Amino acid sequence: MGDRPKSQGSLTLPELHINLLRRIIGSARVASDSLIYSYHRSFNGFAARLTQAEHLKLSAYEGVVSVFPNKIVKLHTTRSWDFIGYPKNASTSTRRQQSNMIIGMLDTGIWPESQSFDASGYGPPPKKWKGRCQSSSNFTCNNKIIGARYYNAEGDYGPDDIPSPRDSEGHGSHTASTAAGNFVTSANLYGIANGTARGGVPAARIAIYKICWSFGCSNADILKAFDDACADGVDIISLSVGGGPMDYFRDPIAIGAFHCMKKGILTSNSAGNDGPAPGSVANGSPWSLTVAANTIDRKLTTNVKLGNGKTYNGSALNTFQPKKPTYPLIYGGDAPNKTAGYDGNVSKYCYSDSLDKNLVQGKIVYCVAASQGDGALAAGAVGAIMGNNEQGDVAFSFSLPISLLNETDGNDVVKYSNSTSGPTAVISKTVDYLDGSPAYAVYFSSRGPNTITPDILKPDLTGPGVNILAAWSKATTVTGDPGDKRVVPYNIISGTSMSCPHVSGAAAYVKSFHRTWSPAAIKSALMTTAQPLSAKYNPEAELAYGTGQIDPIKAADPGLVYDATEKDYIRFLCGQGYSTKQLQLVTRDPSACSAATNGTAWDLNYPTFALSATRSGASVTRVFHRTVTNVGSANATYKAMVKAPANLKVRVNPSVLSFKTIGEKKPFALTVSTVVKNYTISGILIWSDGKHMVRSPIAAFMSFTPPMSSETNPDAELAYGVGQLNPVKDVNPGLIYDAEPIDYA
């Protein structure tokens, strides 16, 4: 229902919500029972159990921006800070500044006993803190974890769920320690990746909002956590959760982030783990920071040695030390569970129940494709070698010794097994090493373009998200799989869930120096100072990595920022087709959308420049109007430098910006012309005063939502109906074809 009303009479917002439900449902008692959450601390809305008819009736009610069903979204699941050049040592004054920062973690909770969250040496919470601790018999807060709440709208608890802020999955402890964990020496996973674990702002405080359970993360719970966090006094929100791309006013994360942005709070979101599919990026609202995942230079390798002496480098995270020098080896296709009706064409994949225990027990089994390993484990195998794995940059954990080999090496193992009497093998424990390789966006990191607004470049930037060591919950195991007995204080996992808290910590670091900066200014500082990555490793270029990998030190002194306020985003939303009525409710401002206030995506004061077209070969010219704010030296002159290929024409006007004071603003226009291809055409605009390099990528690409065509679907409308949905246009269709039940009867 938008922003909190400026006047609501004698009734509280929860009472007003129940009154509205009573008018919709017709019964005061049923209305009260149907209300799940009242969102009233930071914005206006509620979650309630409704029938479809009540839902439709409520949707048409005066004062309602949007009504959407509660859905379940998913989690986007030490060396990393060193890799991006972030120093370990901080001055006393810097630590004091950081201790006033509060990062709100919306996740699976936290394991408070971890050394990463020890409160020794911390003073009382900052005076601005207004939150609370939902303590219970198994959970208490401290001066590091200063607040903790948990939300479960459905009251649905699995057997391993803990109804408190305590983390039973490990994910929330991992992300919290990555963002703001203490310095912990000799942190490792069974000796692997041994070193000092730390967060981006080790002295910062943590506020926990547990929204995820064994079934996933409920939209209703996410919105309530936003409602509380933004009123509690957090400085940054970190959220490693998401679903698919959604219309901004039907996306609870975009809604919550928008209202927090109005309060000066930046939301850092994970981009998702659905890459490398184009258009898979999630959490793409322009007021949020959308974080992709990049590799680091620490590699994990798990070697396989065969009985013939040959050794192969595999990828996996194997904590098990072999107890024997060698084990019998069997090919999965030679061990089908015929009793259950399987043959070798199925058992070679080692699917669950497809292997014959009598043949596999005590042996290492070779499987032709990667899996969770449950089939091999259930059959009594002591390990598994899995072939046809080409993604060696990520090492995943399993409940038994496993190594993943590429296709060529895997075929060698099969040939050896088939040509040798009594073949043997051994899988070594994982070793870690630094290979000095440059960072690149990992294959699973979701890619752009932004399918809701293609001309807003997403993802925004990247952070380390591969093989990250951080705190873990002792209420679970390394994998969380049945049969896994390994309970550990620190674990290694990968995902944009891991890259997001890196950027959240970096955002808090920047804000600790610049307390008055807006969310857009902090975001701009992080984006324009990021280390550029190379399209050599990511042919999708900026659609994979945005502006590049974060550099927190440079971000604290960016020189110039592209700032934006609520009014800028409202103008953007006007131009996206949202109605005056909707935006008035969101802002509680009488201003309306008009020709004068409708802003295009190209005019939003964003730190990147994106041009899209729906077909290859389209000629496109865009004029981007931007304003930069001087946050560097009082007297500074910045000159524009453009680096672009011949097929990307770029003109900057003016090309020189002179500032006399800090806080002074200067506008400029960037005109870009190109013929869009079916690949990303990349350029760069850099503003430099000799000290600062304010870098903004320019990217031209084909959007992911071209009109459906009979050229690619000869069965035309029989294949795609009216075409692919467009959520933004759906909000304001102009005309609709309506029908009543009697029409269908």
XYZ file of C-alpha atoms in Angstrom, residues 234-633:
400
model
C 20.668 -0.689 10.078
C 23.088 1.023 7.662
C 23.293 -1.653 4.951
C 21.026 -4.598 4.130
C 22.581 -7.778 2.742
C 20.251 -10.269 1.066
C 21.572 -13.374 -0.718
C 18.111 -14.531 -1.798
C 15.974 -14.240 -4.899
C 13.655 -15.689 -7.495
C 13.291 -14.834 -11.160
C 12.954 -11.334 -12.626
C 9.668 -9.682 -11.583
C 7.816 -6.419 -12.089
C 9.185 -3.986 -9.517
C 5.922 -3.521 -7.593
C 5.230 -7.251 -7.423
C 8.724 -8.104 -6.234
C 8.958 -8.029 -2.408
C 12.731 -7.527 -2.502
C 12.439 -4.551 -4.878
C 9.594 -3.126 -2.751
C 11.483 -3.506 0.520
C 14.690 -2.128 -0.975
C 12.822 0.885 -2.399
C 11.373 1.891 0.974
C 14.736 1.364 2.677
C 16.415 3.476 -0.018
C 14.073 6.322 0.969
C 15.486 6.021 4.502
C 19.090 6.152 3.271
C 19.736 2.397 3.447
C 21.375 0.549 0.542
C 20.322 -3.038 -0.186
C 23.000 -5.356 -1.561
C 21.508 -8.313 -3.466
C 22.909 -11.472 -5.024
C 22.409 -11.714 -8.794
C 21.465 -15.401 -8.706
C 23.063 -18.717 -9.641
C 21.254 -19.404 -12.918
C 24.127 -18.538 -15.240
C 25.389 -18.601 -17.807
C 21.879 -18.332 -19.279
C 21.272 -14.844 -20.749
C 18.629 -12.766 -19.004
C 18.831 -14.854 -15.815
C 19.944 -12.020 -13.509
C 17.647 -11.498 -10.499
C 17.151 -8.545 -8.144
C 17.574 -6.025 -10.939
C 15.884 -2.915 -9.540
C 18.014 0.197 -10.180
C 17.893 1.257 -6.499
C 19.471 -2.060 -5.423
C 23.062 -3.209 -5.827
C 23.080 -6.410 -7.908
C 26.159 -8.560 -7.270
C 27.598 -11.227 -9.568
C 30.274 -13.732 -8.480
C 33.883 -13.924 -9.594
C 36.679 -16.390 -9.002
C 39.713 -15.804 -6.795
C 43.263 -17.093 -7.221
C 42.874 -19.894 -4.667
C 42.272 -23.217 -6.379
C 41.247 -26.532 -4.856
C 42.292 -29.766 -6.529
C 41.443 -33.370 -5.693
C 43.754 -35.813 -7.443
C 42.913 -39.296 -8.657
C 45.720 -41.855 -8.940
C 45.122 -45.073 -10.855
C 46.820 -48.413 -10.342
C 48.873 -47.853 -13.508
C 50.549 -44.867 -11.813
C 48.800 -42.144 -13.785
C 47.498 -39.171 -11.801
C 44.664 -36.832 -12.839
C 43.796 -33.446 -11.380
C 40.146 -33.328 -10.428
C 37.877 -30.698 -8.945
C 35.907 -31.280 -5.765
C 36.255 -30.485 -2.090
C 37.289 -33.727 -0.424
C 38.111 -33.530 3.285
C 38.609 -37.302 3.643
C 42.128 -38.678 3.987
C 42.329 -42.126 2.329
C 42.835 -44.908 4.864
C 44.471 -47.233 2.339
C 47.027 -46.660 -0.406
C 44.576 -47.974 -3.008
C 41.010 -49.294 -3.468
C 39.326 -51.536 -6.049
C 37.828 -49.574 -8.962
C 34.590 -50.450 -10.774
C 32.797 -48.801 -13.683
C 29.197 -47.940 -12.766
C 27.930 -49.381 -16.036
C 29.280 -52.791 -14.949
C 27.379 -52.751 -11.656
C 23.654 -52.333 -12.437
C 21.081 -53.128 -9.780
C 19.236 -55.683 -11.898
C 16.941 -56.601 -9.013
C 15.488 -53.073 -9.184
C 15.209 -53.277 -12.983
C 18.252 -51.206 -13.978
C 20.777 -51.965 -16.709
C 24.226 -50.580 -17.393
C 22.892 -47.684 -19.471
C 21.367 -46.282 -16.284
C 23.808 -47.474 -13.609
C 26.729 -45.810 -15.413
C 25.288 -42.506 -14.189
C 25.223 -43.842 -10.593
C 21.665 -42.696 -9.993
C 20.152 -43.442 -6.601
C 19.338 -47.172 -6.228
C 20.776 -47.961 -9.686
C 23.965 -49.643 -8.406
C 24.343 -53.197 -7.110
C 25.601 -53.014 -3.511
C 27.194 -56.454 -3.747
C 29.405 -55.259 -6.607
C 30.127 -51.704 -5.404
C 30.605 -52.159 -1.651
C 34.088 -51.048 -0.544
C 35.117 -49.866 -4.008
C 35.582 -46.597 -5.852
C 32.952 -46.351 -8.581
C 33.354 -44.441 -11.830
C 30.256 -42.519 -12.975
C 29.983 -40.939 -16.429
C 28.395 -37.724 -15.140
C 28.442 -35.579 -12.010
C 25.759 -36.073 -9.371
C 25.252 -35.533 -5.646
C 26.943 -38.876 -5.001
C 23.939 -40.297 -3.155
C 23.761 -43.330 -5.436
C 27.374 -44.266 -4.795
C 27.026 -43.620 -1.064
C 23.865 -45.737 -0.768
C 25.580 -48.596 -2.583
C 28.439 -48.632 -0.066
C 31.129 -47.146 -2.318
C 34.176 -45.694 -0.555
C 34.425 -43.002 -3.198
C 33.418 -41.962 -6.700
C 35.138 -40.555 -9.757
C 32.791 -38.605 -11.993
C 33.514 -37.694 -15.596
C 32.354 -35.151 -18.175
C 32.842 -32.234 -15.828
C 34.176 -29.166 -17.631
C 33.543 -26.608 -14.851
C 36.711 -27.020 -12.826
C 36.728 -23.558 -11.255
C 34.310 -24.497 -8.454
C 34.892 -27.234 -5.877
C 31.759 -28.684 -4.272
C 31.617 -30.857 -1.151
C 30.163 -34.355 -1.035
C 29.383 -36.864 1.701
C 32.077 -39.263 0.504
C 35.401 -38.882 -1.340
C 34.662 -37.675 -4.873
C 36.704 -36.154 -7.669
C 35.266 -34.636 -10.852
C 37.315 -35.138 -14.017
C 36.973 -33.642 -17.466
C 35.749 -35.779 -20.353
C 39.196 -36.737 -21.655
C 40.550 -37.806 -18.266
C 37.316 -39.574 -17.448
C 37.555 -41.624 -20.648
C 41.087 -42.637 -19.642
C 39.736 -43.971 -16.353
C 37.082 -46.027 -18.181
C 39.672 -47.436 -20.615
C 41.936 -48.381 -17.716
C 39.052 -50.006 -15.837
C 37.929 -52.029 -18.888
C 41.416 -53.129 -19.947
C 42.859 -54.094 -16.574
C 42.297 -57.100 -14.395
C 41.717 -55.857 -10.857
C 41.811 -52.096 -11.521
C 42.517 -49.862 -8.539
C 42.453 -46.165 -7.711
C 42.732 -43.738 -4.819
C 41.194 -40.282 -4.329
C 43.468 -37.867 -2.465
C 42.393 -35.293 0.074
C 41.940 -31.851 -1.476
C 44.919 -29.513 -1.541
C 44.699 -25.744 -2.015
C 47.162 -23.457 -3.770
C 47.373 -19.962 -5.237
C 47.778 -19.936 -9.009
C 47.855 -16.173 -9.619
C 45.068 -16.370 -12.185
C 42.978 -13.233 -12.851
C 39.394 -12.964 -11.668
C 36.498 -13.680 -14.005
C 32.757 -14.137 -13.599
C 32.138 -17.770 -12.678
C 29.896 -19.878 -14.924
C 26.980 -20.164 -12.464
C 26.697 -16.407 -11.842
C 23.480 -15.121 -13.452
C 23.876 -13.022 -16.563
C 22.187 -9.957 -17.958
C 20.525 -8.361 -19.701
C 18.011 -7.066 -17.219
C 14.747 -8.463 -18.616
C 12.567 -5.926 -16.775
C 14.496 -2.837 -17.936
C 17.135 -3.889 -20.497
C 18.653 -0.384 -20.660
C 19.671 -0.535 -16.998
C 22.854 -2.620 -17.077
C 22.784 -5.574 -14.679
C 24.576 -7.086 -12.831
C 26.205 -3.980 -11.352
C 29.544 -5.481 -10.300
C 31.126 -8.623 -8.904
C 32.600 -9.885 -5.652
C 34.501 -13.065 -4.727
C 32.046 -15.967 -4.730
C 34.037 -19.145 -5.399
C 35.507 -21.472 -2.754
C 34.941 -19.018 0.100
C 35.874 -20.035 3.651
C 33.639 -18.540 6.360
C 31.767 -19.388 9.574
C 29.315 -22.286 9.666
C 26.573 -23.630 11.904
C 27.264 -26.590 14.184
C 23.613 -27.576 13.906
C 24.352 -29.025 10.475
C 27.206 -30.740 8.637
C 29.554 -29.831 5.795
C 26.962 -30.782 3.155
C 23.773 -31.048 5.187
C 23.168 -34.399 3.469
C 21.913 -37.487 5.325
C 24.848 -39.621 6.358
C 27.307 -36.736 6.578
C 28.759 -36.663 10.113
C 31.236 -33.774 9.686
C 30.322 -30.879 12.013
C 32.637 -27.905 11.471
C 33.026 -24.280 12.640
C 34.110 -23.076 9.157
C 33.098 -24.273 5.709
C 33.941 -23.619 2.054
C 31.050 -22.944 -0.325
C 30.401 -21.007 -3.535
C 27.617 -18.862 -4.987
C 26.472 -15.292 -5.532
C 25.294 -15.723 -1.936
C 28.993 -15.474 -1.064
C 29.814 -12.545 -3.367
C 26.889 -10.465 -2.070
C 28.159 -10.119 1.547
C 31.603 -9.200 0.222
C 30.001 -6.209 -1.467
C 27.765 -5.537 1.563
C 30.903 -5.329 3.694
C 32.552 -3.046 1.147
C 29.453 -0.802 1.122
C 29.565 -0.566 4.918
C 33.269 0.248 4.715
C 32.566 3.155 2.342
C 29.650 4.381 4.447
C 31.795 4.337 7.601
C 33.817 7.179 6.032
C 30.872 8.963 4.401
C 27.891 8.743 6.738
C 25.804 11.296 4.800
C 26.180 9.689 1.393
C 23.001 8.389 -0.217
C 22.601 4.721 -1.213
C 23.088 5.770 -4.863
C 26.347 7.586 -4.029
C 27.759 4.547 -2.194
C 26.678 2.330 -5.067
C 28.298 4.659 -7.597
C 31.549 4.748 -5.619
C 31.746 0.945 -5.605
C 30.868 0.639 -9.294
C 33.091 3.351 -10.794
C 36.193 2.197 -8.888
C 35.760 -1.538 -9.556
C 38.608 -3.459 -11.154
C 37.670 -4.178 -14.783
C 37.505 -7.840 -15.740
C 38.342 -9.245 -19.159
C 35.954 -10.357 -21.890
C 38.646 -12.904 -22.772
C 37.212 -15.127 -20.038
C 33.621 -13.838 -20.236
C 32.441 -13.226 -23.814
C 29.210 -11.733 -22.409
C 31.434 -8.941 -21.032
C 29.501 -6.449 -18.872
C 26.423 -8.701 -18.940
C 28.500 -11.125 -16.843
C 30.470 -8.820 -14.565
C 29.014 -5.285 -14.749
C 31.712 -2.750 -13.917
C 34.064 -5.407 -12.504
C 35.358 -6.607 -9.128
C 34.968 -4.387 -6.059
C 37.923 -2.381 -4.753
C 36.829 -1.070 -1.302
C 39.916 1.110 -0.773
C 39.426 3.022 -4.010
C 35.661 3.181 -3.433
C 36.211 5.195 -0.255
C 37.743 7.960 -2.409
C 36.015 7.788 -5.820
C 36.454 11.436 -6.849
C 33.031 11.762 -8.480
C 29.719 10.001 -7.856
C 26.551 9.573 -9.864
C 23.957 10.408 -7.204
C 20.210 9.739 -7.334
C 17.266 10.359 -5.019
C 13.781 8.986 -4.608
C 12.498 11.584 -7.090
C 14.921 10.341 -9.752
C 13.637 6.786 -9.345
C 10.025 8.013 -9.450
C 10.714 9.780 -12.758
C 12.250 6.545 -14.005
C 9.171 4.559 -12.919
C 6.892 7.100 -14.610
C 8.751 6.453 -17.834
C 8.387 2.688 -17.315
C 4.592 2.937 -17.468
C 3.607 2.956 -13.807
C 0.499 5.012 -13.119
C 0.214 8.272 -11.220
C -2.077 6.573 -8.693
C 0.468 3.843 -7.928
C 3.364 6.246 -7.540
C 1.386 8.658 -5.372
C 0.675 5.798 -2.981
C 4.313 4.726 -2.985
C 5.619 8.229 -2.287
C 2.643 9.822 -0.452
C 3.456 12.784 -2.681
C 0.723 14.495 -4.754
C 3.042 14.907 -7.737
C 1.878 13.033 -10.808
C 3.478 11.500 -13.857
C 3.438 13.841 -16.850
C 5.398 14.497 -19.996
C 7.685 16.705 -17.915
C 8.359 14.083 -15.234
C 8.471 10.920 -17.356
C 12.099 9.849 -17.398
C 13.651 7.279 -19.689
C 16.004 4.593 -18.451
C 18.779 6.465 -20.303
C 18.235 9.575 -18.180
C 18.368 7.858 -14.784
C 21.618 9.050 -13.184
C 23.178 5.590 -13.305
C 26.955 4.886 -13.271
C 26.771 2.727 -16.441
C 25.473 3.204 -19.979
C 23.439 0.502 -21.726
C 21.955 0.373 -25.231
C 19.774 -2.522 -26.237
C 17.819 -3.550 -29.308
C 15.491 -6.440 -29.966
C 17.302 -7.661 -33.070
C 20.815 -7.951 -34.397
C 21.639 -5.371 -37.034
C 19.466 -2.626 -35.536
C 20.989 0.843 -35.679
C 20.695 2.563 -32.298
C 21.577 6.051 -31.063
C 21.060 7.043 -27.448
C 21.700 10.295 -25.622
C 22.409 9.767 -21.914
C 22.040 12.759 -19.589
C 24.090 12.445 -16.414
C 25.163 14.592 -13.472
C 28.270 13.918 -11.415
C 28.926 15.237 -7.906
C 32.430 16.161 -6.782
C 33.406 14.262 -3.609
C 37.180 14.468 -4.127
C 39.283 17.637 -4.092
